[in-house]
Structure formats: C-alpha cells, structure tokens
Coordinates of C-alpha atoms in Angstrom, one line a residue:
Chain A
M6 CA 0.0 0.0 0.0
R7 CA 1.8 3.1 -1.2
N8 CA 0.8 6.6 -0.5
K9 CA 2.4 10.1 -0.4
G10 CA 1.7 11.6 2.9
L11 CA -1.6 13.5 2.7
F12 CA -4.0 10.7 2.1
L13 CA -7.5 10.1 3.3
D14 CA -8.9 6.6 3.4
K15 CA -12.4 5.4 3.9
G16 CA -11.9 4.8 7.6
I17 CA -10.8 8.3 8.4
V18 CA -13.6 9.9 6.3
L19 CA -16.1 7.7 8.2
M20 CA -14.5 8.8 11.4
I21 CA -14.9 12.5 10.6
V22 CA -18.5 11.9 9.6
I23 CA -19.3 10.2 12.9
L24 CA -17.5 12.9 14.8
C25 CA -19.6 15.6 13.0
I26 CA -22.9 13.8 13.6
L27 CA -22.2 12.8 17.2
P28 CA -22.8 16.2 18.9
M29 CA -26.4 16.0 17.7
L30 CA -26.9 12.9 19.8
L31 CA -25.2 14.3 22.9
Q32 CA -27.8 15.8 25.2
N33 CA -26.0 16.8 28.3
S34 CA -22.7 17.3 30.0
F35 CA -22.4 13.7 31.0
H36 CA -22.7 12.6 27.4
Y37 CA -20.1 15.1 26.4
E38 CA -17.9 13.9 29.2
I39 CA -18.0 10.3 28.0
A40 CA -17.4 11.4 24.4
I41 CA -14.4 13.7 25.3
T42 CA -12.8 11.3 27.7
S43 CA -13.2 8.5 25.1
M44 CA -11.5 10.6 22.4
L45 CA -8.6 11.7 24.6
N46 CA -8.1 8.1 25.8
A47 CA -8.2 7.0 22.1
V48 CA -5.4 9.4 21.3
I49 CA -3.2 8.0 24.1
C50 CA -4.1 4.5 22.9
I51 CA -3.1 5.3 19.3
G52 CA 0.3 6.3 20.5
L53 CA 0.5 3.2 22.8
N54 CA -0.7 1.0 20.0
M55 CA 2.2 2.2 17.9
L56 CA 4.6 1.0 20.7
V57 CA 2.8 -2.3 21.7
G58 CA 0.8 -3.2 18.6
Y59 CA 3.3 -2.2 15.9
A60 CA 6.7 -2.3 17.5
G61 CA 5.8 -5.2 19.8
Q62 CA 7.1 -3.6 23.0
I63 CA 4.7 -3.8 25.9
S64 CA 4.5 -1.0 28.4
L65 CA 2.6 -1.3 31.7
G66 CA 3.7 2.3 32.6
H67 CA 2.0 4.6 30.1
G68 CA -0.7 5.7 32.5
A69 CA 2.0 6.9 34.8
F70 CA 3.8 8.8 32.0
A71 CA 0.5 10.4 30.9
G72 CA -0.2 11.3 34.6
L73 CA 3.2 12.7 35.2
G74 CA 3.0 14.7 31.9
A75 CA -0.3 16.2 33.0
Y76 CA 1.1 17.0 36.5
V77 CA 4.1 18.9 35.0
A78 CA 1.8 20.9 32.7
V79 CA -0.7 21.6 35.5
I80 CA 1.9 22.6 38.0
L81 CA 3.5 25.0 35.5
S82 CA 0.2 26.7 34.6
T83 CA -1.5 26.6 37.9
T84 CA 1.2 27.1 40.5
F85 CA 3.6 29.2 38.3
E86 CA 1.0 30.7 36.1
F87 CA 2.5 29.8 32.8
D88 CA 0.4 29.9 29.6
P89 CA -1.3 26.5 29.3
V90 CA -0.1 25.7 25.8
L91 CA 3.4 26.6 26.7
S92 CA 3.1 24.4 29.8
I93 CA 2.0 21.4 27.7
M94 CA 4.9 22.1 25.4
I95 CA 7.4 22.2 28.2
S96 CA 5.8 19.1 29.7
C97 CA 6.3 17.3 26.4
I98 CA 10.0 18.2 26.4
V99 CA 10.5 17.1 30.0
L100 CA 8.6 13.8 29.4
A101 CA 10.4 13.1 26.1
A102 CA 13.7 13.6 28.0
L103 CA 12.6 11.2 30.8
A104 CA 11.3 8.6 28.3
F105 CA 14.6 8.9 26.4
L106 CA 16.7 8.3 29.5
V107 CA 14.5 5.4 30.7
S108 CA 14.3 3.8 27.3
K109 CA 18.0 3.1 27.0
P110 CA 18.2 0.3 29.7
I111 CA 14.5 -0.7 29.7
L112 CA 14.0 -1.4 26.0
K113 CA 16.8 -4.0 26.2
L114 CA 14.4 -6.1 28.1
E115 CA 11.7 -8.2 26.4
G116 CA 8.4 -9.9 27.1
H117 CA 7.6 -10.3 30.8
Y118 CA 10.7 -8.5 31.8
L119 CA 9.8 -5.4 29.8
A120 CA 6.3 -5.6 31.2
M121 CA 7.7 -5.7 34.7
G122 CA 10.3 -3.0 34.1
T123 CA 7.8 -0.5 32.7
L124 CA 5.4 -1.4 35.5
A125 CA 8.1 -0.7 38.1
I126 CA 8.8 2.8 36.6
G127 CA 5.1 3.5 36.5
I128 CA 4.7 2.7 40.1
I129 CA 7.7 4.7 41.2
I130 CA 6.4 7.7 39.3
S131 CA 3.0 7.3 40.9
L132 CA 4.5 7.1 44.4
V133 CA 6.6 10.2 43.8
L134 CA 3.4 12.1 42.7
T135 CA 1.6 10.9 45.8
N136 CA 4.3 11.7 48.2
Q137 CA 5.6 15.1 46.9
S138 CA 2.6 16.8 48.3
D139 CA 4.1 20.2 48.5
L140 CA 4.1 20.3 44.7
T141 CA 1.3 17.9 43.8
G142 CA -1.2 18.3 46.6
G143 CA -0.6 14.7 47.6
P144 CA -3.2 11.9 47.5
D145 CA -6.0 14.5 47.5
G146 CA -4.9 16.0 44.2
M147 CA -5.1 19.6 43.1
G148 CA -7.3 21.9 41.2
V149 CA -6.3 22.9 37.6
S150 CA -6.2 26.4 36.0
Q151 CA -8.4 27.1 33.0
F152 CA -7.2 26.1 29.6
S153 CA -6.8 28.6 26.8
I154 CA -5.1 28.8 23.5
F155 CA -3.6 32.3 22.9
G156 CA -6.1 33.9 25.2
Y157 CA -9.1 32.0 23.8
V158 CA -10.6 30.4 26.9
F159 CA -12.1 26.9 26.8
E160 CA -15.2 26.9 28.9
N161 CA -17.9 24.8 27.4
D162 CA -18.3 21.2 26.4
M163 CA -18.5 21.9 22.6
Q164 CA -15.1 23.6 22.6
W165 CA -13.6 20.6 24.3
Y166 CA -15.4 18.3 21.9
V167 CA -14.0 20.1 18.9
I168 CA -10.4 20.1 20.1
S169 CA -10.5 16.5 21.2
A170 CA -12.1 15.4 17.9
F171 CA -9.5 17.4 16.0
L172 CA -6.7 15.8 18.0
L173 CA -8.1 12.3 17.4
V174 CA -8.5 12.7 13.7
F175 CA -5.0 14.1 13.5
S176 CA -3.6 11.2 15.5
I177 CA -5.3 8.6 13.3
W178 CA -4.1 10.3 10.2
A179 CA -0.5 10.7 11.5
L180 CA -0.4 7.0 12.6
Q181 CA -1.6 5.8 9.2
N182 CA 1.1 7.8 7.6
V183 CA 3.7 6.5 10.0
I184 CA 2.8 2.8 9.7
H185 CA 2.7 2.8 6.0
S186 CA 6.1 4.5 5.7
P187 CA 9.4 2.7 5.7
F188 CA 9.7 3.6 9.4
G189 CA 6.4 1.7 10.1
R190 CA 7.5 -1.3 8.2
I191 CA 10.7 -1.5 10.2
L192 CA 8.6 -1.3 13.4
R193 CA 6.5 -4.2 12.3
C194 CA 9.6 -6.1 11.3
I195 CA 11.1 -5.5 14.8
R196 CA 7.8 -6.8 16.3
D197 CA 7.9 -10.0 14.2
S198 CA 11.6 -10.7 14.5
E199 CA 14.2 -8.5 16.0
T200 CA 16.9 -10.6 14.5
A201 CA 15.5 -10.2 11.0
A202 CA 15.3 -6.4 11.6
K203 CA 18.9 -6.4 12.6
S204 CA 19.9 -8.5 9.7
I205 CA 18.5 -6.0 7.2
G206 CA 20.6 -3.3 8.9
A207 CA 18.0 -1.6 11.0
D208 CA 19.3 0.2 14.0
V209 CA 16.8 -1.6 16.3
P210 CA 17.6 0.3 19.6
Y211 CA 17.2 3.6 17.7
Y212 CA 13.7 2.7 16.4
K213 CA 12.5 1.3 19.7
T214 CA 13.6 4.5 21.6
Y215 CA 12.1 6.7 18.9
V216 CA 8.7 5.0 19.1
F217 CA 8.8 4.8 22.9
V218 CA 9.5 8.6 23.2
L219 CA 6.9 9.4 20.6
S220 CA 4.2 7.4 22.4
V221 CA 5.1 9.0 25.7
V222 CA 4.8 12.5 24.2
I223 CA 1.4 11.7 22.7
A224 CA 0.3 10.4 26.1
T225 CA 1.5 13.6 27.7
I226 CA -0.5 15.8 25.3
A227 CA -3.7 13.9 25.6
G228 CA -3.3 13.4 29.4
S229 CA -2.7 17.1 30.0
L230 CA -5.7 18.1 27.9
Y231 CA -7.8 15.7 29.8
T232 CA -6.8 17.2 33.2
Y233 CA -7.5 20.8 31.9
Y234 CA -10.9 19.5 30.8
S235 CA -11.8 17.8 34.1
G236 CA -10.3 20.7 36.1
F237 CA -8.8 18.3 38.6
I238 CA -5.8 16.0 38.9
S239 CA -4.9 13.4 41.4
P240 CA -2.3 10.6 41.6
A241 CA -5.1 8.2 40.6
D242 CA -4.5 9.5 37.0
S243 CA -1.0 8.0 37.1
S244 CA -1.8 4.8 39.0
F245 CA -1.0 1.2 38.1
T246 CA -4.7 0.7 37.4
R247 CA -4.7 3.5 34.9
S248 CA -1.7 2.0 33.0
I249 CA -3.4 -1.4 32.9
Q250 CA -6.6 0.2 31.7
L251 CA -4.8 1.7 28.7
V252 CA -3.2 -1.6 27.7
V253 CA -6.5 -3.3 28.1
M254 CA -8.0 -0.8 25.7
I255 CA -5.6 -1.5 22.9
V256 CA -5.5 -5.3 23.4
F257 CA -9.3 -5.3 23.7
G258 CA -9.7 -3.3 20.5
G259 CA -7.1 -5.2 18.6
L260 CA -3.3 -4.9 18.8
G261 CA -1.7 -3.4 15.8
R262 CA -5.0 -2.2 14.3
I263 CA -5.5 1.5 13.9
Y264 CA -9.2 1.6 14.7
G265 CA -8.7 -1.2 17.3
A266 CA -7.2 1.3 19.6
V267 CA -10.0 3.8 19.0
F268 CA -12.7 1.1 19.4
G269 CA -11.1 -0.2 22.6
A270 CA -10.7 3.2 24.1
V271 CA -14.3 4.2 23.4
I272 CA -15.7 0.9 24.7
I273 CA -13.6 0.6 27.8
T274 CA -14.2 4.3 28.7
A275 CA -17.9 4.2 28.1
L276 CA -18.6 0.7 29.5
P277 CA -17.9 1.5 33.2
Q278 CA -20.2 4.6 32.8
L279 CA -22.9 2.4 31.4
L280 CA -22.2 -0.3 34.0
T281 CA -22.7 2.0 36.9
S282 CA -26.3 0.8 36.9
L283 CA -24.9 -2.5 37.9
H284 CA -23.2 -0.8 40.9
D285 CA -21.4 -3.4 42.9
Y286 CA -21.1 -5.8 40.0
E287 CA -19.3 -3.3 37.8
Q288 CA -15.7 -4.6 38.3
M289 CA -16.8 -8.2 38.1
V290 CA -18.5 -7.7 34.8
F291 CA -15.6 -5.6 33.5
G292 CA -13.1 -8.4 34.4
A293 CA -15.4 -11.0 32.9
I294 CA -15.6 -9.1 29.6
I295 CA -11.8 -8.8 29.4
I296 CA -11.5 -12.5 30.0
F297 CA -14.1 -13.3 27.4
V298 CA -12.5 -11.2 24.7
M299 CA -9.0 -12.5 25.4
I300 CA -10.2 -16.1 25.1
F301 CA -12.6 -15.9 22.2
M302 CA -11.4 -12.9 20.3
P303 CA -7.6 -12.8 20.9
K304 CA -7.2 -10.4 18.0
G305 CA -9.5 -7.9 19.6
I306 CA -13.0 -6.6 19.0
V307 CA -12.2 -5.2 15.5
S308 CA -11.4 -8.7 14.3
I309 CA -15.2 -9.2 14.1
F310 CA -15.1 -7.0 11.1
D311 CA -12.3 -8.9 9.4
R312 CA -14.7 -11.1 7.4
F313 CA -15.9 -8.0 5.6
R314 CA -12.4 -7.0 4.6
K315 CA -10.9 -7.9 1.3
E316 CA -7.4 -6.9 1.9
E317 CA -5.1 -7.5 4.9
I318 CA -2.7 -4.8 6.0
Chain B
M92 CA 21.3 -2.4 68.0
S93 CA 17.9 -3.3 69.3
E94 CA 16.4 -0.9 66.7
L95 CA 18.3 -2.7 63.9
L96 CA 17.1 -6.1 65.2
Q97 CA 13.5 -4.8 65.5
F98 CA 13.5 -3.7 61.8
T99 CA 15.0 -7.0 60.8
F100 CA 12.2 -8.9 62.6
G101 CA 9.6 -6.7 60.9
G102 CA 11.3 -7.2 57.5
L103 CA 11.6 -10.9 57.9
T104 CA 7.9 -11.3 58.7
V105 CA 6.7 -9.4 55.5
G106 CA 9.6 -10.8 53.6
F107 CA 8.5 -14.4 54.0
I108 CA 5.0 -13.4 52.8
Y109 CA 6.5 -11.9 49.7
A110 CA 8.4 -15.1 49.3
L111 CA 5.3 -17.2 49.5
V112 CA 3.6 -15.0 46.8
G113 CA 6.8 -15.2 44.7
L114 CA 6.9 -19.0 45.1
G115 CA 3.4 -19.0 43.7
F116 CA 4.6 -17.2 40.6
T117 CA 7.5 -19.6 40.3
V118 CA 5.4 -22.7 40.4
I119 CA 3.1 -21.6 37.6
Y120 CA 5.8 -20.0 35.6
N121 CA 8.0 -23.1 35.7
S122 CA 5.4 -25.3 34.2
S123 CA 3.6 -23.0 31.8
K124 CA 5.8 -19.9 31.3
I125 CA 2.8 -17.8 32.2
I126 CA 3.2 -14.8 34.5
N127 CA 0.1 -14.9 36.6
F128 CA -1.0 -11.3 37.5
S129 CA -3.8 -12.6 39.7
Q130 CA -1.4 -14.2 42.1
G131 CA -2.1 -11.4 44.6
E132 CA -5.8 -12.1 44.5
F133 CA -5.2 -15.7 45.7
V134 CA -3.5 -14.2 48.8
M135 CA -6.5 -12.0 49.3
I136 CA -9.1 -14.7 48.8
G137 CA -7.2 -16.9 51.3
G138 CA -7.3 -14.3 54.0
M139 CA -10.8 -13.0 53.3
S140 CA -12.5 -16.4 53.2
A141 CA -10.7 -17.4 56.4
V142 CA -12.0 -14.2 58.0
F143 CA -15.6 -14.8 56.8
L144 CA -15.6 -18.4 57.7
S145 CA -14.5 -17.6 61.2
Y146 CA -17.3 -15.0 61.4
A147 CA -19.6 -17.9 60.5
H148 CA -18.2 -19.6 63.6
F149 CA -16.2 -22.2 61.8
P150 CA -13.3 -23.4 64.0
F151 CA -9.8 -22.5 62.6
V152 CA -9.1 -26.2 61.8
L153 CA -12.0 -26.2 59.4
A154 CA -11.9 -22.7 58.2
F155 CA -8.3 -22.7 57.0
P156 CA -8.5 -25.8 54.8
I157 CA -11.8 -24.5 53.2
A158 CA -10.2 -21.1 52.6
I159 CA -7.2 -22.8 50.9
F160 CA -9.5 -24.9 48.9
F161 CA -11.4 -21.9 47.6
S162 CA -8.2 -20.3 46.5
S163 CA -7.0 -23.5 44.8
L164 CA -10.3 -23.7 43.0
L165 CA -9.6 -20.2 41.6
G166 CA -6.2 -21.6 40.5
Y167 CA -8.0 -24.4 38.8
I168 CA -10.4 -22.0 37.0
L169 CA -7.4 -19.9 35.8
F170 CA -5.9 -23.1 34.4
K171 CA -9.2 -23.8 32.5
L172 CA -9.3 -20.2 31.2
V173 CA -5.7 -20.4 30.0
S174 CA -6.2 -23.8 28.4
I175 CA -9.3 -22.9 26.4
S176 CA -7.6 -19.7 25.2
K177 CA -6.1 -20.5 21.9
N178 CA -3.9 -17.5 22.2
S179 CA -0.4 -17.8 23.5
S180 CA 1.0 -14.3 22.9
T181 CA 2.7 -13.0 26.1
T182 CA 0.7 -9.7 26.0
S183 CA -2.7 -11.5 25.7
L184 CA -1.9 -13.9 28.5
I185 CA -0.8 -11.0 30.7
I186 CA -4.1 -9.2 29.9
L187 CA -6.1 -12.5 30.5
T188 CA -4.6 -12.9 34.0
L189 CA -5.1 -9.2 34.7
G190 CA -8.8 -9.5 33.7
Y191 CA -9.1 -12.5 36.0
S192 CA -7.6 -10.5 38.9
I193 CA -10.1 -7.6 38.2
F194 CA -12.9 -10.2 38.2
I195 CA -11.8 -11.8 41.5
R196 CA -11.4 -8.4 43.1
G197 CA -14.9 -7.4 41.9
A198 CA -16.4 -10.7 43.1
A199 CA -14.7 -10.3 46.5
Q200 CA -16.4 -6.8 46.8
V201 CA -19.8 -8.4 46.2
V202 CA -19.4 -11.7 48.1
F203 CA -17.5 -10.2 51.1
D204 CA -17.4 -6.4 51.4
K205 CA -15.0 -3.4 51.2
Q206 CA -14.1 -3.2 54.9
M207 CA -10.8 -4.0 56.6
H208 CA -10.9 -7.3 58.4
T209 CA -8.7 -9.2 60.8
L210 CA -8.3 -12.5 62.5
P211 CA -7.4 -13.0 66.1
P212 CA -3.8 -14.3 66.4
F213 CA -3.6 -18.1 66.2
I214 CA -1.3 -18.4 69.1
S215 CA -0.4 -16.3 72.2
N216 CA -0.1 -12.6 71.4
T217 CA 2.5 -11.8 74.1
P218 CA 5.6 -10.4 72.3
I219 CA 8.9 -12.1 72.9
T220 CA 11.8 -9.8 73.7
I221 CA 15.2 -10.7 72.2
Y222 CA 18.1 -8.3 72.8
G223 CA 15.6 -5.4 73.4
A224 CA 13.7 -6.0 70.2
T225 CA 10.3 -7.7 70.2
I226 CA 8.6 -10.1 67.9
T227 CA 5.1 -11.6 68.3
P228 CA 4.6 -15.4 68.2
Q229 CA 2.3 -14.8 65.2
A230 CA 5.2 -13.3 63.2
I231 CA 7.4 -16.3 64.2
L232 CA 4.5 -18.5 63.0
V233 CA 4.5 -16.7 59.6
I234 CA 8.2 -17.4 59.2
L235 CA 7.9 -21.0 60.3
V236 CA 4.9 -21.7 58.0
S237 CA 6.8 -20.2 55.1
L238 CA 9.9 -22.2 55.8
V239 CA 7.8 -25.4 56.0
I240 CA 6.2 -24.6 52.7
V241 CA 9.5 -23.9 51.0
L242 CA 10.9 -27.1 52.4
G243 CA 7.8 -29.0 51.3
L244 CA 8.1 -27.7 47.8
Y245 CA 11.8 -28.7 47.7
V246 CA 10.9 -32.2 48.8
L247 CA 8.0 -32.3 46.3
F248 CA 10.1 -31.2 43.4
N249 CA 13.2 -33.2 44.2
K250 CA 12.2 -36.3 46.1
T251 CA 8.8 -37.3 44.8
K252 CA 7.7 -38.9 41.5
I253 CA 5.0 -36.3 40.8
G254 CA 7.5 -33.5 41.5
K255 CA 10.0 -34.9 39.0
A256 CA 7.1 -35.2 36.5
M257 CA 6.5 -31.5 37.2
L258 CA 10.1 -30.6 36.5
A259 CA 10.1 -32.7 33.4
T260 CA 7.0 -30.9 32.2
A261 CA 8.6 -27.6 32.9
D262 CA 11.7 -28.6 30.9
N263 CA 10.0 -30.0 27.8
K264 CA 6.3 -30.6 27.5
N265 CA 6.6 -33.0 24.5
A266 CA 9.3 -35.1 26.0
A267 CA 7.3 -35.3 29.2
K268 CA 4.3 -36.5 27.2
L269 CA 6.5 -39.1 25.4
V270 CA 7.5 -40.7 28.7
G271 CA 3.9 -41.0 29.7
I272 CA 3.4 -37.9 31.9
S273 CA -0.1 -36.4 31.8
V274 CA 1.0 -32.8 31.2
R275 CA -2.5 -31.6 31.7
K276 CA -2.8 -33.1 35.2
I277 CA 0.6 -31.7 36.1
L278 CA -0.4 -28.3 35.0
I279 CA -3.6 -28.5 37.0
W280 CA -1.6 -29.5 40.1
N281 CA 0.8 -26.6 39.6
F282 CA -1.9 -24.0 39.2
M283 CA -3.7 -25.3 42.3
I284 CA -0.6 -25.6 44.4
S285 CA 0.4 -22.0 43.4
A286 CA -3.0 -20.6 44.5
G287 CA -2.9 -22.8 47.6
I288 CA 0.4 -21.5 48.9
A289 CA -0.5 -18.0 48.1
S290 CA -3.7 -18.3 50.2
I291 CA -1.8 -19.8 53.1
G292 CA 0.3 -16.6 53.0
G293 CA -2.9 -14.6 53.1
I294 CA -4.3 -16.5 56.1
V295 CA -1.2 -16.3 58.3
L296 CA -0.7 -12.6 57.4
T297 CA -4.2 -11.5 58.2
P298 CA -3.8 -11.3 62.0
I299 CA -0.7 -9.1 61.5
I300 CA -1.6 -6.6 58.8
S301 CA -5.4 -7.1 58.3
T302 CA -7.0 -7.7 55.0
N303 CA -9.5 -6.2 52.5
Y304 CA -10.5 -6.8 48.9
E305 CA -7.7 -4.6 47.5
I306 CA -4.8 -6.0 49.5
G307 CA -3.8 -8.5 46.7
V308 CA -2.6 -5.8 44.2
M309 CA 0.5 -4.6 46.1
L310 CA 1.3 -8.0 47.6
G311 CA 1.1 -9.6 44.2
L312 CA 3.3 -7.1 42.6
K313 CA 5.9 -7.3 45.4
G314 CA 5.8 -11.1 45.3
F315 CA 6.5 -10.7 41.6
C316 CA 9.5 -8.5 42.3
A317 CA 10.7 -11.1 44.8
A318 CA 10.4 -13.8 42.1
I319 CA 12.3 -11.8 39.5
I320 CA 15.0 -10.6 41.9
G321 CA 15.8 -14.2 42.8
G322 CA 15.6 -15.3 39.2
I323 CA 12.1 -16.3 38.0
G324 CA 11.7 -20.1 38.0
N325 CA 14.0 -20.6 40.9
P326 CA 12.1 -21.4 44.2
F327 CA 15.0 -20.6 46.5
G328 CA 15.6 -17.4 44.5
A329 CA 12.0 -16.4 45.2
V330 CA 12.5 -16.9 48.9
F331 CA 15.8 -15.1 49.0
G332 CA 14.2 -12.2 46.9
G333 CA 11.2 -12.0 49.2
V334 CA 13.3 -11.9 52.4
L335 CA 15.7 -9.4 50.9
L336 CA 12.8 -7.1 49.8
G337 CA 11.1 -7.4 53.2
I338 CA 14.2 -6.4 55.1
L339 CA 15.2 -3.6 52.7
E340 CA 11.7 -2.2 52.9
S341 CA 11.7 -2.3 56.7
F342 CA 15.1 -0.6 56.8
V343 CA 14.0 2.1 54.4
A344 CA 10.8 2.7 56.3
G345 CA 12.7 2.9 59.6
Y346 CA 15.8 4.8 58.7
L347 CA 14.9 6.9 55.6
S348 CA 11.2 7.5 54.8
S349 CA 8.1 5.5 55.4
E350 CA 6.4 7.2 52.5
Y351 CA 8.8 5.7 50.0
K352 CA 8.9 2.2 51.5
D353 CA 6.7 0.8 48.7
A354 CA 9.1 2.2 46.1
V355 CA 12.0 0.0 47.3
A356 CA 10.7 -3.2 45.7
F357 CA 10.4 -1.6 42.3
I358 CA 13.7 0.2 42.4
V359 CA 15.5 -3.0 43.4
L360 CA 13.5 -4.7 40.6
L361 CA 14.7 -2.2 38.0
L362 CA 18.3 -2.5 39.1
I363 CA 18.1 -6.3 38.9
L364 CA 16.5 -6.1 35.5
F365 CA 19.2 -3.7 34.2
F366 CA 22.2 -5.5 35.7
F367 CA 21.3 -9.1 36.3
P368 CA 18.4 -9.8 33.9
G369 CA 18.3 -13.4 34.9
G370 CA 17.9 -12.6 38.6
L371 CA 20.5 -13.1 41.3
F372 CA 20.2 -16.9 41.0
G373 CA 18.8 -17.1 37.5
S374 CA 20.2 -19.9 35.3
K375 CA 21.6 -18.8 32.0
K376 CA 18.5 -20.2 30.3
F377 CA 16.4 -17.4 31.7
A378 CA 19.1 -14.8 31.5
R379 CA 18.8 -14.3 27.8
V380 CA 17.3 -11.0 26.8

C-alpha cells in the first residue's frame, strides 16, 4: 500500500462523519464527558498501540507517563501561572527527555521482563506524585487552572469536543502515515523478528527508543488536555490501574490495528459509565468481559469486522 | 542495636509473605511460562475467606482448609481459562490474568465487602523480647509456616515422582508426554498448588496486617518483584528475593522515609533487570534478553 503523505482513506472519512454527527446525539454534559474522555483516551491508545501493537514492545507504565506529563503541565500553569499551551509544550519536552533516559536500559528487556520494568517505573512515578505533596497536593490531588489557546478560553463542552475530535483525527491520520512508511515497516519487522530487523541493517535500539518517546509525548499531550478539561488532577491519574486500563483498551480493540485502539478506548471508557447501573457488579462484569474477549477474540473486537475486509494490511 | 534487630524482625515477617507469593509465581511460571498477574488475589481470597468463615463460627481447623480450597479452586479456574484460550502471545496472556484479577477483586467486593478485616492471632499474642527487640509469636509462626512450605516444595520437586514429573513438564512438554506424563494433570496441580500456597500466606498474614479486597494488588506485585529478583523459575531465589525485599523495605521505612517504602521493591527490581536480567540466581536459560 503506497501513499504520499496527505492521504485520506475510507476509515478516516467515516470517522470524521461520525464525529460531526455525534454532537447532535449528545444531550447533556455527562454525554459530552464520556465522548471527550473516550476521544482523549483514544489518542493515548493510538500512541501506545504504535509501541505495543506495531513495534511489539509492551508497556505497563504509560498511565504513569500520561499522569506525570499532566502534572508537569498543570503545576506550571496553575502554580507558576505559565500559559497552558506553553506548559504542555514544556511538559512534552520534559517527558520526552525522561522517556529517552528510561528507554535506554529498559528497551533492552523483552516480554515479561519489559512488562515488569515499565510497570516498576510507572509505580515509582505514581509514588513520587503521591508523596511530593508540596508540589502535587498529595493523594487529594489539586485543582487545575483554565485552559486557553492564545487567550481563547475553553469553557464549554462543545469547545472541548472540537479540540478532542481534531486531535483524534489528526492522530489517526498521523499514525496511518507512519505505519505505511518505511519507518512503520521496520517497526513491524522488529515486532515480528528482531533478528530479522537487525539482519537487514535496521538500528533496532534507535527505532525502539524513537517510538517509545513518541508514544510518551502523545500520552502527555492527551493526558494534559484531559486534566484541563476535568479541572482536577490526582495521583489516581497515574496509578497502576490506569496503566493497565490503557493496555486493556488497545488489546481489547485489537493490537496493531489503527481503529482497534480507537474502538477499545471508546468501549472501555464508556462501559464503566454504562455499567454503573450494575453498581457493585461493575468490576466483576468488567473483568469477565476482558477474560471473554481475550479467550474468544484474541485479535480484539475489531477482528469481528475482518470477514468484511478484502485486503489484509 | 535493638532498633536494627527490630527492623530486621519486621522485615523478615513481611519478607516471607512476599516469598510465598513469589513462590506461587514460580510454580506456575515453571510449568507453563505464564506470569500470573492474579497471584495477589489468591492471597486476598485466602485471607478473606478465612475471616468470613471464622465470622460464621467455623473453627480454625475447618476454616483454613476450606479457605485454601477456595483459593485452589480459583487456581484451577485460571488453568481452565488459559487452556481454552487459543492464544499464546505474552501480552494477551498477561491481559487475561489481569482480567481475571479484576474479576476476582470485583467478586470479592460483592461476596464479602469493602471493609478491613482481621483474624485473632492463632497463638499467644505476648511479644517475645530478644536483645531489646520484640517479635510476636504470630510473626514467628508466619516465618515457620513459610519455611515449612519452602521445604515442602523442595521435597515435592526433588524427592517425589510427581515433583519430578513437574520438573520434566517444565523442561520440555513434548518429551514429558512421550514418557507418559499427563502434562494436563501436572499443570492443573501446579496452578492449584500455586494458588494454595498464596492463600496460606494470606491467612497467616491476616492477624498481622489485616486484609481487605484490595490487598492483593501490592502483595502480588511485590511477590512478583521477589520472584524476578531471585531469578524467576527458581524457588530458592524467590524466597531469597522476598526476604531481601522485606528487610530492605523495613530498613528504608525505619531509617529513611516510610512514604517511599513501597518504592523499594520496584527500584530493586529495576536495578536487577538492568544489571542481572536473569535474577540473582537465574540460570543462563532465563538470562537471555
């Protein structure tokens, strides 16, 4: 499948159409909250899917990276009164540097060891955020300043809907271009066989680091935007549970499938909201659904649609 | 001096619990190469069922075996789930066991409740003083029970026929089948034993630190750290890793900062992964990364 950068396929057009129609169906703030949260989660998942689904490097620490990124941005703009956009940019640089430093030793690991290593880093980040209460407000969290772009203040749901939708479409488009480029082919080659990738002369550590840093930066942007939208941040946003939730989203949707990540993010975000009617049984049902999908649809929810597809990517 | 001894006693007690959880990981990993993220939930179920059975006026001698049985049953169900899953990718199996742990935690919330619970100490609660440091008989019991289980596993694996069959299965499933070992049965045993020893840990721990439905998460993760520090797949490594973690944690809490005590396990884990990827006692077979 060849393409020259700016291309639009059927999927992305359909996505734009859905995103344009959706606001007509959203009736109240709660609906908007689910939609916006789903979209921002989907953006994080698209980045994570590039790392886990395409490059084959599992991370159980991305929730912590997203949370830390959000904290850096929020502390800059709330405590030190920086411009929000500038804060997010600085946060991206800080997190990129951290991810770069961490990636050197950690991406040498594989399989369970990599899972454990990223999990350990995530938990350490989460503990630091909980305990440095002079900066972060501790376990109770902290309020967040208003978000604005060059003085244009974001105050209603529709504005947040538009910016999230824009970010989501942009991420899908960017990922499609990445995975169909030579860079993307090398990522998939690393996933399928690292030895093969090395034998064709690919600088494997370079590619792994690149995609790891990129996915952390994407998580930082979406994570920061989410905290500005919700107006509140707490260490729960960086917890082990959060990291697991993100991985569950992409595996649930379908690893290495662009719309898998989006599907997974939407379903896993919306499901607990819909399941609240089941109150106490919520977690149980959630766990059962994960088990069911892993056993009977190991390629994720989007694999259901495979029979309608003519061409394999 | 008495302070140092006191921290050591505290560390040893928790350390042996981490060791028991770590052993659980080892037993399943050895036979099936699966990292079971629901190991911590087995600990929780052991403790919680023992508590609720004792609330229902079951005597200890009855309540404990039933609690261990519940937990082993969960181990058996995990085996069933893994074996009907046609997927063997590492990531999917990790997610499967994570899903299972969320399910068990959710079920525990419904069947039991969300409160903290405790059991009365099994034996006298009068602390024993040794060189100015004190240790409760219950803590000594925890250590003794753990040592008995470790020894039991050693005997099982090295001296009994079924244990040797387990080792053979771990080494090469097809070869084990060829010599007439029922690999399926062996795996079932391993999953049940793993859950069973985790639940024993949960039961003996309950009088010391109390229990609730969420307790399994951190215990599971730290047991996992213990297993990897010692070299996953090596039972003695898991015990060493657990005790080392417990003592380090206790020292950090006592001398440095109690807030960062939970970070110790994960920092040690990272250092081990970076510098000794096979664990401190890992064989070369597991050291390849």
